[in-house]
Amino acid sequence: MTEREYFASIRQRPGMVIGAPPSFHKLTAFLIGYDQHALRHGGPGLAGWHEWLVARRGRGCNHAWPGQVLHIALPDGWKTRQLSAEDDQRAVKTLFELLGEFAAEREATEGAQSWTAGRSG
């Protein structure tokens, strides 16, 4: 299963991995753990994710990647850490859309790199 497929399966049933009800903050906590586990065991995890989000947004700020996602999902801003139900749903939807795009781009890049490497040998 590719990372993109993995993220898509979580999107379909987020309660299976974070409990119900799903929320943006629970999902970001899960993904931070996922990233750290992958890195510890030699996988790419979410390497490049923050930089990709900054490029996608077109500007940086002092927020870590969850804040970058919120800036994209809620361009008018948010007032408190506790998101309204509507803002939380929008943030979750945006998070999964962005993860899907990021994973697809990384797969395409890795595929192109391995294809090129295979031709040079």
CSV table of C-alpha atoms in Angstrom, one decimal:
chain,number,residue,atom,x,y,z
A,1,MET,CA,0.0,0.0,0.0
A,2,THR,CA,1.4,3.4,-1.0
A,3,GLU,CA,1.3,6.3,1.4
A,4,ARG,CA,-1.3,7.9,-0.8
A,5,GLU,CA,-3.5,4.8,-0.5
A,6,TYR,CA,-2.8,4.7,3.2
A,7,PHE,CA,-3.9,8.3,3.7
A,8,ALA,CA,-7.0,7.7,1.5
A,9,SER,CA,-8.0,4.7,3.7
A,10,ILE,CA,-7.7,6.9,6.8
A,11,ARG,CA,-9.8,9.6,5.1
A,12,GLN,CA,-12.5,7.0,4.6
A,13,ARG,CA,-12.6,5.9,8.2
A,14,PRO,CA,-10.7,8.3,10.5
A,15,GLY,CA,-12.4,7.0,13.6
A,16,MET,CA,-10.6,3.7,13.1
A,17,VAL,CA,-7.3,5.3,13.9
A,18,ILE,CA,-8.1,8.3,16.1
A,19,GLY,CA,-11.4,7.5,17.6
A,20,ALA,CA,-14.7,9.3,17.3
A,21,PRO,CA,-15.4,12.0,16.6
A,22,PRO,CA,-12.5,12.7,14.3
A,23,SER,CA,-11.0,16.2,14.5
A,24,PHE,CA,-8.2,18.1,12.9
A,25,HIS,CA,-6.1,18.2,16.0
A,26,LYS,CA,-6.5,14.5,16.6
A,27,LEU,CA,-5.5,13.8,13.0
A,28,THR,CA,-2.4,16.0,13.2
A,29,ALA,CA,-1.3,14.3,16.4
A,30,PHE,CA,-1.7,10.9,14.7
A,31,LEU,CA,0.2,12.1,11.6
A,32,ILE,CA,3.1,13.5,13.7
A,33,GLY,CA,3.4,10.1,15.4
A,34,TYR,CA,3.2,8.4,11.9
A,35,ASP,CA,6.0,10.7,10.7
A,36,GLN,CA,8.2,10.0,13.7
A,37,HIS,CA,7.7,6.2,13.5
A,38,ALA,CA,8.5,6.2,9.8
A,39,LEU,CA,11.6,8.3,10.2
A,40,ARG,CA,12.8,6.0,13.1
A,41,HIS,CA,12.4,3.0,10.9
A,42,GLY,CA,14.0,4.3,7.7
A,43,GLY,CA,10.9,5.5,5.9
A,44,PRO,CA,10.4,9.0,4.4
A,45,GLY,CA,7.4,9.8,6.7
A,46,LEU,CA,6.3,13.3,5.9
A,47,ALA,CA,9.7,14.6,4.9
A,48,GLY,CA,9.2,17.7,2.7
A,49,TRP,CA,5.6,18.1,3.8
A,50,HIS,CA,6.1,21.5,5.6
A,51,GLU,CA,8.1,22.9,2.7
A,52,TRP,CA,5.5,21.6,0.2
A,53,LEU,CA,2.7,23.3,2.2
A,54,VAL,CA,4.7,26.6,2.3
A,55,ALA,CA,5.2,26.4,-1.5
A,56,ARG,CA,1.6,25.4,-2.1
A,57,ARG,CA,0.4,28.4,0.1
A,58,GLY,CA,2.9,30.7,-1.6
A,59,ARG,CA,4.3,32.1,1.6
A,60,GLY,CA,5.7,31.0,5.0
A,61,CYS,CA,5.1,31.9,8.6
A,62,ASN,CA,6.2,30.7,11.9
A,63,HIS,CA,3.6,27.9,12.1
A,64,ALA,CA,4.5,24.2,11.9
A,65,TRP,CA,2.7,22.2,9.3
A,66,PRO,CA,-0.6,22.0,11.1
A,67,GLY,CA,-0.8,25.8,11.1
A,68,GLN,CA,0.1,25.8,7.4
A,69,VAL,CA,-2.8,23.5,6.7
A,70,LEU,CA,-5.1,25.7,8.7
A,71,HIS,CA,-4.0,28.8,6.8
A,72,ILE,CA,-4.9,27.0,3.5
A,73,ALA,CA,-8.2,25.6,4.9
A,74,LEU,CA,-9.2,28.8,6.7
A,75,PRO,CA,-7.7,31.7,4.7
A,76,ASP,CA,-9.7,34.2,6.8
A,77,GLY,CA,-8.0,32.9,10.0
A,78,TRP,CA,-9.2,31.2,13.1
A,79,LYS,CA,-9.7,32.8,16.5
A,80,THR,CA,-8.8,30.0,19.0
A,81,ARG,CA,-7.2,26.6,19.1
A,82,GLN,CA,-10.6,25.1,19.5
A,83,LEU,CA,-12.0,25.2,16.0
A,84,SER,CA,-15.7,25.5,15.4
A,85,ALA,CA,-17.4,22.3,14.1
A,86,GLU,CA,-17.6,23.9,10.6
A,87,ASP,CA,-14.0,25.0,10.6
A,88,ASP,CA,-12.8,21.7,11.9
A,89,GLN,CA,-14.6,19.8,9.1
A,90,ARG,CA,-13.1,22.2,6.5
A,91,ALA,CA,-9.6,21.7,8.0
A,92,VAL,CA,-10.0,17.9,8.0
A,93,LYS,CA,-11.2,17.9,4.4
A,94,THR,CA,-8.4,20.2,3.3
A,95,LEU,CA,-5.8,18.1,5.3
A,96,PHE,CA,-6.7,15.0,3.4
A,97,GLU,CA,-6.8,16.7,0.0
A,98,LEU,CA,-3.4,18.2,0.6
A,99,LEU,CA,-2.0,14.9,1.9
A,100,GLY,CA,-3.3,13.2,-1.3
A,101,GLU,CA,-1.7,15.8,-3.5
A,102,PHE,CA,1.6,15.7,-1.6
A,103,ALA,CA,1.8,11.9,-1.7
A,104,ALA,CA,0.9,11.8,-5.4
A,105,GLU,CA,3.5,14.3,-6.3
A,106,ARG,CA,6.1,12.4,-4.2
A,107,GLU,CA,5.2,9.1,-5.8
A,108,ALA,CA,5.5,10.7,-9.3
A,109,THR,CA,8.9,12.2,-8.4
A,110,GLU,CA,10.2,9.0,-6.9
A,111,GLY,CA,8.9,7.0,-9.9
A,112,ALA,CA,10.6,9.4,-12.3
A,113,GLN,CA,13.8,9.2,-10.3
A,114,SER,CA,13.8,5.4,-10.2
A,115,TRP,CA,12.9,5.2,-13.9
A,116,THR,CA,15.8,7.6,-14.8
A,117,ALA,CA,18.2,5.7,-12.5
A,118,GLY,CA,17.2,2.4,-14.2
A,119,ARG,CA,17.9,3.8,-17.6
A,120,SER,CA,21.3,5.2,-16.7
A,121,GLY,CA,22.7,1.8,-15.6
